[in-house]
Amino acid sequence: MSGTLKVEEGRDRVLVQLDRPHVRNAIDAEMVAELHEVCDGLERRPRILVITGTDGVFAAGADIRQLRERRREDALAGINSGLFDRIARLPMPTIAAIDGPALGGGAELAYACDFRLATPRARFGNPEAGLGIMAAAGACWRLRELVGEPLAKEILLAGRVVSAEEALAVRLVNELVAEDELLAAADRLAARIARNAPLALRLTKLALAAPPGAHPRFDDVAQAVLFETEDKHERMTAFLERRRSDR
């Protein structure tokens, strides 16, 4: 894909590299449109998504030149929030591989992913209030769910920027790795995920996102679907045969 992304398609995963290094990977309308194209493909053919940045920057925010010109109707259209919600709802798990700053909209993109891997020079923050707006593309509720209300308020209301080490300590980040190991670590995580049954992954992700009132009924119905799959029978048969051979 030309434009703002570099995309590598694989059998069980897709790697997307944000590629606007001249503006620190600022998320503009073109990038939003191209990420929607990626989502189109992953909804038609579900695979694991890995998103990363370029040249030591994940994404330093939304494109301020475009953001300055947006008006009420643009906000109500949910340009960025709609995209990040779509990424969060992709059928298969998503991984953000973060090197350098993930700020503003870049942070919100990372928050929308299921996993976050980072290098020691990664940092997270939402400076939107300093620009006269709010972090309206998911941070005001995803961040609270991820790190708790006290830290979320420091980031959103007091402009605190969280270091990679702090992010790991509060589990905003799943793992810290060296810069030159970041994509390899994302591949290892994707490979661990891909060893599982695809439909079981999809239904488990839906169960995790379901409201409390949906449980346990949703879980029972999802399990009923899985109990009838050939994949379940084959995997359990292979497990029992391995256990017999180990005796």
PDB file of C-alpha atoms in Angstrom:
ATOM      1  CA  MET A   1       0.000   0.000   0.000  1.00  0.00           C
ATOM      2  CA  SER A   2       1.360   3.431  -0.933  1.00  0.00           C
ATOM      3  CA  GLY A   3       0.680   6.593   0.999  1.00  0.00           C
ATOM      4  CA  THR A   4       0.923   6.559   4.791  1.00  0.00           C
ATOM      5  CA  LEU A   5       1.292   2.843   5.556  1.00  0.00           C
ATOM      6  CA  LYS A   6       3.550  -0.066   4.708  1.00  0.00           C
ATOM      7  CA  VAL A   7       1.615  -3.335   4.887  1.00  0.00           C
ATOM      8  CA  GLU A   8       3.006  -6.875   4.900  1.00  0.00           C
ATOM      9  CA  GLU A   9       0.397  -9.616   4.463  1.00  0.00           C
ATOM     10  CA  GLY A  10       1.031 -13.023   6.003  1.00  0.00           C
ATOM     11  CA  ARG A  11      -0.887 -16.258   6.341  1.00  0.00           C
ATOM     12  CA  ASP A  12      -1.947 -15.676   9.941  1.00  0.00           C
ATOM     13  CA  ARG A  13      -0.954 -12.049  10.565  1.00  0.00           C
ATOM     14  CA  VAL A  14      -0.690  -8.624   8.957  1.00  0.00           C
ATOM     15  CA  LEU A  15       2.062  -6.143   9.823  1.00  0.00           C
ATOM     16  CA  VAL A  16       1.174  -2.463   9.398  1.00  0.00           C
ATOM     17  CA  GLN A  17       3.878   0.181   9.697  1.00  0.00           C
ATOM     18  CA  LEU A  18       2.799   3.785  10.115  1.00  0.00           C
ATOM     19  CA  ASP A  19       4.949   5.621   7.590  1.00  0.00           C
ATOM     20  CA  ARG A  20       4.850   9.404   7.862  1.00  0.00           C
ATOM     21  CA  PRO A  21       8.277   9.923   9.454  1.00  0.00           C
ATOM     22  CA  HIS A  22       8.534  13.537   8.299  1.00  0.00           C
ATOM     23  CA  VAL A  23       5.655  14.425  10.675  1.00  0.00           C
ATOM     24  CA  ARG A  24       6.408  11.822  13.374  1.00  0.00           C
ATOM     25  CA  ASN A  25       3.671   9.541  12.033  1.00  0.00           C
ATOM     26  CA  ALA A  26       0.917  12.050  12.773  1.00  0.00           C
ATOM     27  CA  ILE A  27      -2.446  10.467  12.022  1.00  0.00           C
ATOM     28  CA  ASP A  28      -4.119  12.340   9.188  1.00  0.00           C
ATOM     29  CA  ALA A  29      -7.232  11.721   7.097  1.00  0.00           C
ATOM     30  CA  GLU A  30      -5.294   9.688   4.538  1.00  0.00           C
ATOM     31  CA  MET A  31      -3.880   7.402   7.219  1.00  0.00           C
ATOM     32  CA  VAL A  32      -7.354   6.976   8.721  1.00  0.00           C
ATOM     33  CA  ALA A  33      -8.713   5.962   5.318  1.00  0.00           C
ATOM     34  CA  GLU A  34      -5.864   3.514   4.707  1.00  0.00           C
ATOM     35  CA  LEU A  35      -6.270   1.949   8.154  1.00  0.00           C
ATOM     36  CA  HIS A  36      -9.954   1.463   7.354  1.00  0.00           C
ATOM     37  CA  GLU A  37      -8.845  -0.422   4.223  1.00  0.00           C
ATOM     38  CA  VAL A  38      -6.698  -2.669   6.423  1.00  0.00           C
ATOM     39  CA  CYS A  39      -9.701  -3.290   8.671  1.00  0.00           C
ATOM     40  CA  ASP A  40     -11.812  -4.172   5.618  1.00  0.00           C
ATOM     41  CA  GLY A  41      -9.346  -6.918   4.762  1.00  0.00           C
ATOM     42  CA  LEU A  42      -9.076  -8.234   8.309  1.00  0.00           C
ATOM     43  CA  GLU A  43     -12.841  -8.390   8.690  1.00  0.00           C
ATOM     44  CA  ARG A  44     -13.144 -10.379   5.459  1.00  0.00           C
ATOM     45  CA  ARG A  45     -10.171 -12.628   6.278  1.00  0.00           C
ATOM     46  CA  PRO A  46      -9.502 -12.502  10.033  1.00  0.00           C
ATOM     47  CA  ARG A  47      -5.839 -12.520  11.029  1.00  0.00           C
ATOM     48  CA  ILE A  48      -3.707 -11.089  13.808  1.00  0.00           C
ATOM     49  CA  LEU A  49      -2.818  -7.411  13.340  1.00  0.00           C
ATOM     50  CA  VAL A  50       0.545  -5.936  14.347  1.00  0.00           C
ATOM     51  CA  ILE A  51       0.853  -2.125  14.196  1.00  0.00           C
ATOM     52  CA  THR A  52       4.199  -0.372  14.557  1.00  0.00           C
ATOM     53  CA  GLY A  53       5.823   2.964  13.777  1.00  0.00           C
ATOM     54  CA  THR A  54       8.851   4.289  11.931  1.00  0.00           C
ATOM     55  CA  ASP A  55      12.315   5.565  12.901  1.00  0.00           C
ATOM     56  CA  GLY A  56      11.822   5.482  16.676  1.00  0.00           C
ATOM     57  CA  VAL A  57       8.318   6.999  16.666  1.00  0.00           C
ATOM     58  CA  PHE A  58       5.053   5.097  17.034  1.00  0.00           C
ATOM     59  CA  ALA A  59       2.735   8.072  16.458  1.00  0.00           C
ATOM     60  CA  ALA A  60       3.087  11.526  17.975  1.00  0.00           C
ATOM     61  CA  GLY A  61      -0.632  12.290  17.708  1.00  0.00           C
ATOM     62  CA  ALA A  62      -3.225  13.401  15.229  1.00  0.00           C
ATOM     63  CA  ASP A  63      -2.183  15.776  12.466  1.00  0.00           C
ATOM     64  CA  ILE A  64      -2.571  19.190  14.158  1.00  0.00           C
ATOM     65  CA  ARG A  65      -2.825  21.085  10.864  1.00  0.00           C
ATOM     66  CA  GLN A  66      -5.902  19.061   9.944  1.00  0.00           C
ATOM     67  CA  LEU A  67      -7.222  18.939  13.501  1.00  0.00           C
ATOM     68  CA  ARG A  68      -7.153  22.742  13.774  1.00  0.00           C
ATOM     69  CA  GLU A  69      -9.577  23.013  10.858  1.00  0.00           C
ATOM     70  CA  ARG A  70     -12.072  20.452  12.097  1.00  0.00           C
ATOM     71  CA  ARG A  71     -15.439  21.692  13.324  1.00  0.00           C
ATOM     72  CA  ARG A  72     -18.434  20.367  15.243  1.00  0.00           C
ATOM     73  CA  GLU A  73     -19.668  18.074  12.479  1.00  0.00           C
ATOM     74  CA  ASP A  74     -16.217  16.508  12.157  1.00  0.00           C
ATOM     75  CA  ALA A  75     -16.220  15.687  15.874  1.00  0.00           C
ATOM     76  CA  LEU A  76     -19.705  14.209  15.667  1.00  0.00           C
ATOM     77  CA  ALA A  77     -18.583  12.051  12.738  1.00  0.00           C
ATOM     78  CA  GLY A  78     -16.071  10.326  15.049  1.00  0.00           C
ATOM     79  CA  ILE A  79     -13.258  10.298  12.506  1.00  0.00           C
ATOM     80  CA  ASN A  80     -10.571   8.857  14.793  1.00  0.00           C
ATOM     81  CA  SER A  81     -12.811   7.316  17.445  1.00  0.00           C
ATOM     82  CA  GLY A  82     -14.683   5.307  14.809  1.00  0.00           C
ATOM     83  CA  LEU A  83     -11.439   3.942  13.395  1.00  0.00           C
ATOM     84  CA  PHE A  84      -9.974   3.010  16.775  1.00  0.00           C
ATOM     85  CA  ASP A  85     -13.227   1.361  17.819  1.00  0.00           C
ATOM     86  CA  ARG A  86     -13.168  -0.646  14.608  1.00  0.00           C
ATOM     87  CA  ILE A  87      -9.589  -1.744  15.327  1.00  0.00           C
ATOM     88  CA  ALA A  88     -10.582  -2.733  18.874  1.00  0.00           C
ATOM     89  CA  ARG A  89     -13.449  -4.826  17.459  1.00  0.00           C
ATOM     90  CA  LEU A  90     -11.402  -6.684  14.837  1.00  0.00           C
ATOM     91  CA  PRO A  91     -12.122 -10.412  15.001  1.00  0.00           C
ATOM     92  CA  MET A  92      -8.594 -11.533  15.881  1.00  0.00           C
ATOM     93  CA  PRO A  93      -6.179 -10.103  18.485  1.00  0.00           C
ATOM     94  CA  THR A  94      -4.207  -6.936  17.759  1.00  0.00           C
ATOM     95  CA  ILE A  95      -0.691  -5.986  18.876  1.00  0.00           C
ATOM     96  CA  ALA A  96       0.832  -2.500  19.071  1.00  0.00           C
ATOM     97  CA  ALA A  97       4.640  -2.614  18.827  1.00  0.00           C
ATOM     98  CA  ILE A  98       5.721   0.754  20.212  1.00  0.00           C
ATOM     99  CA  ASP A  99       9.126   2.401  19.918  1.00  0.00           C
ATOM    100  CA  GLY A 100       9.355   6.035  20.976  1.00  0.00           C
ATOM    101  CA  PRO A 101       6.420   8.361  21.615  1.00  0.00           C
ATOM    102  CA  ALA A 102       2.794   7.258  21.466  1.00  0.00           C
ATOM    103  CA  LEU A 103       1.050  10.532  22.189  1.00  0.00           C
ATOM    104  CA  GLY A 104      -2.446  11.911  21.678  1.00  0.00           C
ATOM    105  CA  GLY A 105      -4.135   9.963  18.902  1.00  0.00           C
ATOM    106  CA  GLY A 106      -1.082   7.708  18.718  1.00  0.00           C
ATOM    107  CA  ALA A 107      -1.608   6.708  22.339  1.00  0.00           C
ATOM    108  CA  GLU A 108      -5.300   6.146  21.700  1.00  0.00           C
ATOM    109  CA  LEU A 109      -4.433   3.868  18.787  1.00  0.00           C
ATOM    110  CA  ALA A 110      -2.179   1.849  21.120  1.00  0.00           C
ATOM    111  CA  TYR A 111      -4.876   1.721  23.817  1.00  0.00           C
ATOM    112  CA  ALA A 112      -7.307   0.244  21.264  1.00  0.00           C
ATOM    113  CA  CYS A 113      -5.052  -2.764  20.661  1.00  0.00           C
ATOM    114  CA  ASP A 114      -5.271  -5.956  22.710  1.00  0.00           C
ATOM    115  CA  PHE A 115      -1.538  -6.098  23.476  1.00  0.00           C
ATOM    116  CA  ARG A 116       1.177  -3.457  23.724  1.00  0.00           C
ATOM    117  CA  LEU A 117       4.879  -4.270  23.409  1.00  0.00           C
ATOM    118  CA  ALA A 118       7.324  -1.430  23.886  1.00  0.00           C
ATOM    119  CA  THR A 119      10.972  -0.464  23.922  1.00  0.00           C
ATOM    120  CA  PRO A 120      12.596   1.419  26.814  1.00  0.00           C
ATOM    121  CA  ARG A 121      12.310   4.686  24.892  1.00  0.00           C
ATOM    122  CA  ALA A 122       8.532   4.392  24.476  1.00  0.00           C
ATOM    123  CA  ARG A 123       6.364   6.929  26.268  1.00  0.00           C
ATOM    124  CA  PHE A 124       2.626   7.485  26.502  1.00  0.00           C
ATOM    125  CA  GLY A 125       0.635  10.658  27.005  1.00  0.00           C
ATOM    126  CA  ASN A 126      -2.504  12.563  26.092  1.00  0.00           C
ATOM    127  CA  PRO A 127      -1.793  16.301  25.859  1.00  0.00           C
ATOM    128  CA  GLU A 128      -5.088  17.141  24.151  1.00  0.00           C
ATOM    129  CA  ALA A 129      -6.400  19.437  26.898  1.00  0.00           C
ATOM    130  CA  GLY A 130      -3.365  21.672  26.358  1.00  0.00           C
ATOM    131  CA  LEU A 131      -4.543  22.129  22.772  1.00  0.00           C
ATOM    132  CA  GLY A 132      -8.063  23.106  23.788  1.00  0.00           C
ATOM    133  CA  ILE A 133      -9.684  19.743  23.056  1.00  0.00           C
ATOM    134  CA  MET A 134     -10.109  16.406  24.838  1.00  0.00           C
ATOM    135  CA  ALA A 135      -8.836  12.907  24.165  1.00  0.00           C
ATOM    136  CA  ALA A 136     -12.080  11.846  22.540  1.00  0.00           C
ATOM    137  CA  ALA A 137     -10.906   8.817  20.542  1.00  0.00           C
ATOM    138  CA  GLY A 138     -11.043   6.364  23.416  1.00  0.00           C
ATOM    139  CA  ALA A 139      -8.569   7.541  26.047  1.00  0.00           C
ATOM    140  CA  CYS A 140     -11.184   8.894  28.456  1.00  0.00           C
ATOM    141  CA  TRP A 141     -12.592   5.411  28.988  1.00  0.00           C
ATOM    142  CA  ARG A 142     -10.068   2.892  27.643  1.00  0.00           C
ATOM    143  CA  LEU A 143      -7.247   4.391  29.686  1.00  0.00           C
ATOM    144  CA  ARG A 144      -9.308   4.253  32.869  1.00  0.00           C
ATOM    145  CA  GLU A 145     -10.017   0.572  32.216  1.00  0.00           C
ATOM    146  CA  LEU A 146      -6.360  -0.142  31.456  1.00  0.00           C
ATOM    147  CA  VAL A 147      -4.554   1.680  34.282  1.00  0.00           C
ATOM    148  CA  GLY A 148      -7.253   2.797  36.730  1.00  0.00           C
ATOM    149  CA  GLU A 149      -8.873   6.145  37.346  1.00  0.00           C
ATOM    150  CA  PRO A 150      -6.144   7.901  39.420  1.00  0.00           C
ATOM    151  CA  LEU A 151      -3.393   7.461  36.817  1.00  0.00           C
ATOM    152  CA  ALA A 152      -5.798   8.095  33.950  1.00  0.00           C
ATOM    153  CA  LYS A 153      -6.684  11.454  35.525  1.00  0.00           C
ATOM    154  CA  GLU A 154      -2.989  12.368  35.852  1.00  0.00           C
ATOM    155  CA  ILE A 155      -2.437  11.625  32.168  1.00  0.00           C
ATOM    156  CA  LEU A 156      -5.615  13.241  30.852  1.00  0.00           C
ATOM    157  CA  LEU A 157      -6.021  16.193  33.229  1.00  0.00           C
ATOM    158  CA  ALA A 158      -2.480  16.982  34.351  1.00  0.00           C
ATOM    159  CA  GLY A 159      -0.549  16.085  31.199  1.00  0.00           C
ATOM    160  CA  ARG A 160       1.554  13.354  32.760  1.00  0.00           C
ATOM    161  CA  VAL A 161       3.698  11.444  30.269  1.00  0.00           C
ATOM    162  CA  VAL A 162       4.272   7.827  31.291  1.00  0.00           C
ATOM    163  CA  SER A 163       7.658   6.229  30.638  1.00  0.00           C
ATOM    164  CA  ALA A 164       8.055   2.711  29.288  1.00  0.00           C
ATOM    165  CA  GLU A 165       9.105   1.419  32.710  1.00  0.00           C
ATOM    166  CA  GLU A 166       6.066   3.011  34.384  1.00  0.00           C
ATOM    167  CA  ALA A 167       3.804   1.641  31.650  1.00  0.00           C
ATOM    168  CA  LEU A 168       5.133  -1.862  32.283  1.00  0.00           C
ATOM    169  CA  ALA A 169       4.655  -1.494  36.038  1.00  0.00           C
ATOM    170  CA  VAL A 170       0.949  -0.632  35.620  1.00  0.00           C
ATOM    171  CA  ARG A 171       0.518  -3.264  32.860  1.00  0.00           C
ATOM    172  CA  LEU A 172      -0.307  -0.719  30.189  1.00  0.00           C
ATOM    173  CA  VAL A 173       2.548  -2.476  28.396  1.00  0.00           C
ATOM    174  CA  ASN A 174       2.798  -6.266  28.340  1.00  0.00           C
ATOM    175  CA  GLU A 175       6.532  -6.497  27.727  1.00  0.00           C
ATOM    176  CA  LEU A 176       9.602  -4.292  27.301  1.00  0.00           C
ATOM    177  CA  VAL A 177      12.162  -5.317  24.680  1.00  0.00           C
ATOM    178  CA  ALA A 178      15.212  -3.760  23.044  1.00  0.00           C
ATOM    179  CA  GLU A 179      14.619  -1.569  20.002  1.00  0.00           C
ATOM    180  CA  ASP A 180      16.140  -4.086  17.598  1.00  0.00           C
ATOM    181  CA  GLU A 181      14.017  -6.901  19.086  1.00  0.00           C
ATOM    182  CA  LEU A 182      10.637  -5.186  18.916  1.00  0.00           C
ATOM    183  CA  LEU A 183       9.250  -6.749  15.759  1.00  0.00           C
ATOM    184  CA  ALA A 184      10.721 -10.139  16.647  1.00  0.00           C
ATOM    185  CA  ALA A 185       8.931  -9.953  19.998  1.00  0.00           C
ATOM    186  CA  ALA A 186       5.690  -9.042  18.221  1.00  0.00           C
ATOM    187  CA  ASP A 187       6.178 -12.018  15.901  1.00  0.00           C
ATOM    188  CA  ARG A 188       6.743 -14.335  18.873  1.00  0.00           C
ATOM    189  CA  LEU A 189       3.575 -13.106  20.548  1.00  0.00           C
ATOM    190  CA  ALA A 190       1.622 -13.425  17.290  1.00  0.00           C
ATOM    191  CA  ALA A 191       2.946 -16.976  16.874  1.00  0.00           C
ATOM    192  CA  ARG A 192       1.808 -17.907  20.405  1.00  0.00           C
ATOM    193  CA  ILE A 193      -1.641 -16.505  19.668  1.00  0.00           C
ATOM    194  CA  ALA A 194      -1.815 -18.222  16.280  1.00  0.00           C
ATOM    195  CA  ARG A 195      -1.270 -21.651  17.838  1.00  0.00           C
ATOM    196  CA  ASN A 196      -4.770 -21.416  19.301  1.00  0.00           C
ATOM    197  CA  ALA A 197      -7.998 -22.252  17.504  1.00  0.00           C
ATOM    198  CA  PRO A 198      -9.061 -19.217  15.431  1.00  0.00           C
ATOM    199  CA  LEU A 199     -12.764 -19.431  16.276  1.00  0.00           C
ATOM    200  CA  ALA A 200     -11.981 -19.909  19.972  1.00  0.00           C
ATOM    201  CA  LEU A 201      -9.860 -16.749  19.838  1.00  0.00           C
ATOM    202  CA  ARG A 202     -12.615 -14.790  18.138  1.00  0.00           C
ATOM    203  CA  LEU A 203     -15.324 -15.861  20.584  1.00  0.00           C
ATOM    204  CA  THR A 204     -13.068 -15.332  23.603  1.00  0.00           C
ATOM    205  CA  LYS A 205     -12.309 -11.799  22.400  1.00  0.00           C
ATOM    206  CA  LEU A 206     -16.038 -11.154  22.043  1.00  0.00           C
ATOM    207  CA  ALA A 207     -16.646 -12.528  25.541  1.00  0.00           C
ATOM    208  CA  LEU A 208     -13.984 -10.230  26.993  1.00  0.00           C
ATOM    209  CA  ALA A 209     -15.668  -7.233  25.350  1.00  0.00           C
ATOM    210  CA  ALA A 210     -19.213  -8.202  26.326  1.00  0.00           C
ATOM    211  CA  PRO A 211     -20.971  -6.182  29.066  1.00  0.00           C
ATOM    212  CA  PRO A 212     -21.284  -7.841  32.495  1.00  0.00           C
ATOM    213  CA  GLY A 213     -24.962  -8.537  31.969  1.00  0.00           C
ATOM    214  CA  ALA A 214     -24.191 -10.753  28.970  1.00  0.00           C
ATOM    215  CA  HIS A 215     -22.434 -13.322  31.169  1.00  0.00           C
ATOM    216  CA  PRO A 216     -22.745 -16.236  31.627  1.00  0.00           C
ATOM    217  CA  ARG A 217     -25.327 -16.642  28.866  1.00  0.00           C
ATOM    218  CA  PHE A 218     -23.025 -15.365  26.125  1.00  0.00           C
ATOM    219  CA  ASP A 219     -20.258 -17.686  27.303  1.00  0.00           C
ATOM    220  CA  ASP A 220     -22.590 -20.694  27.298  1.00  0.00           C
ATOM    221  CA  VAL A 221     -23.774 -20.021  23.762  1.00  0.00           C
ATOM    222  CA  ALA A 222     -20.242 -19.373  22.486  1.00  0.00           C
ATOM    223  CA  GLN A 223     -19.040 -22.585  24.118  1.00  0.00           C
ATOM    224  CA  ALA A 224     -21.935 -24.476  22.532  1.00  0.00           C
ATOM    225  CA  VAL A 225     -20.752 -23.293  19.117  1.00  0.00           C
ATOM    226  CA  LEU A 226     -17.165 -24.354  19.867  1.00  0.00           C
ATOM    227  CA  PHE A 227     -18.218 -27.760  21.183  1.00  0.00           C
ATOM    228  CA  GLU A 228     -19.607 -28.583  17.738  1.00  0.00           C
ATOM    229  CA  THR A 229     -16.474 -27.692  15.753  1.00  0.00           C
ATOM    230  CA  GLU A 230     -14.172 -30.217  14.135  1.00  0.00           C
ATOM    231  CA  ASP A 231     -11.235 -28.130  15.339  1.00  0.00           C
ATOM    232  CA  LYS A 232     -12.211 -28.772  18.978  1.00  0.00           C
ATOM    233  CA  HIS A 233     -12.503 -32.531  18.381  1.00  0.00           C
ATOM    234  CA  GLU A 234      -9.174 -32.732  16.550  1.00  0.00           C
ATOM    235  CA  ARG A 235      -7.291 -30.657  19.126  1.00  0.00           C
ATOM    236  CA  MET A 236      -8.650 -32.598  22.090  1.00  0.00           C
ATOM    237  CA  THR A 237      -7.968 -35.921  20.371  1.00  0.00           C
ATOM    238  CA  ALA A 238      -4.374 -34.851  19.674  1.00  0.00           C
ATOM    239  CA  PHE A 239      -3.993 -33.770  23.324  1.00  0.00           C
ATOM    240  CA  LEU A 240      -5.213 -37.143  24.627  1.00  0.00           C
ATOM    241  CA  GLU A 241      -2.970 -39.043  22.199  1.00  0.00           C
ATOM    242  CA  ARG A 242       0.072 -37.025  23.287  1.00  0.00           C
ATOM    243  CA  ARG A 243      -0.727 -37.704  26.931  1.00  0.00           C
ATOM    244  CA  ARG A 244      -1.005 -41.460  26.249  1.00  0.00           C
ATOM    245  CA  SER A 245       2.316 -41.476  24.413  1.00  0.00           C
ATOM    246  CA  ASP A 246       4.012 -39.674  27.328  1.00  0.00           C
ATOM    247  CA  ARG A 247       3.089 -42.413  29.816  1.00  0.00           C
TER     248      ARG A 247
END
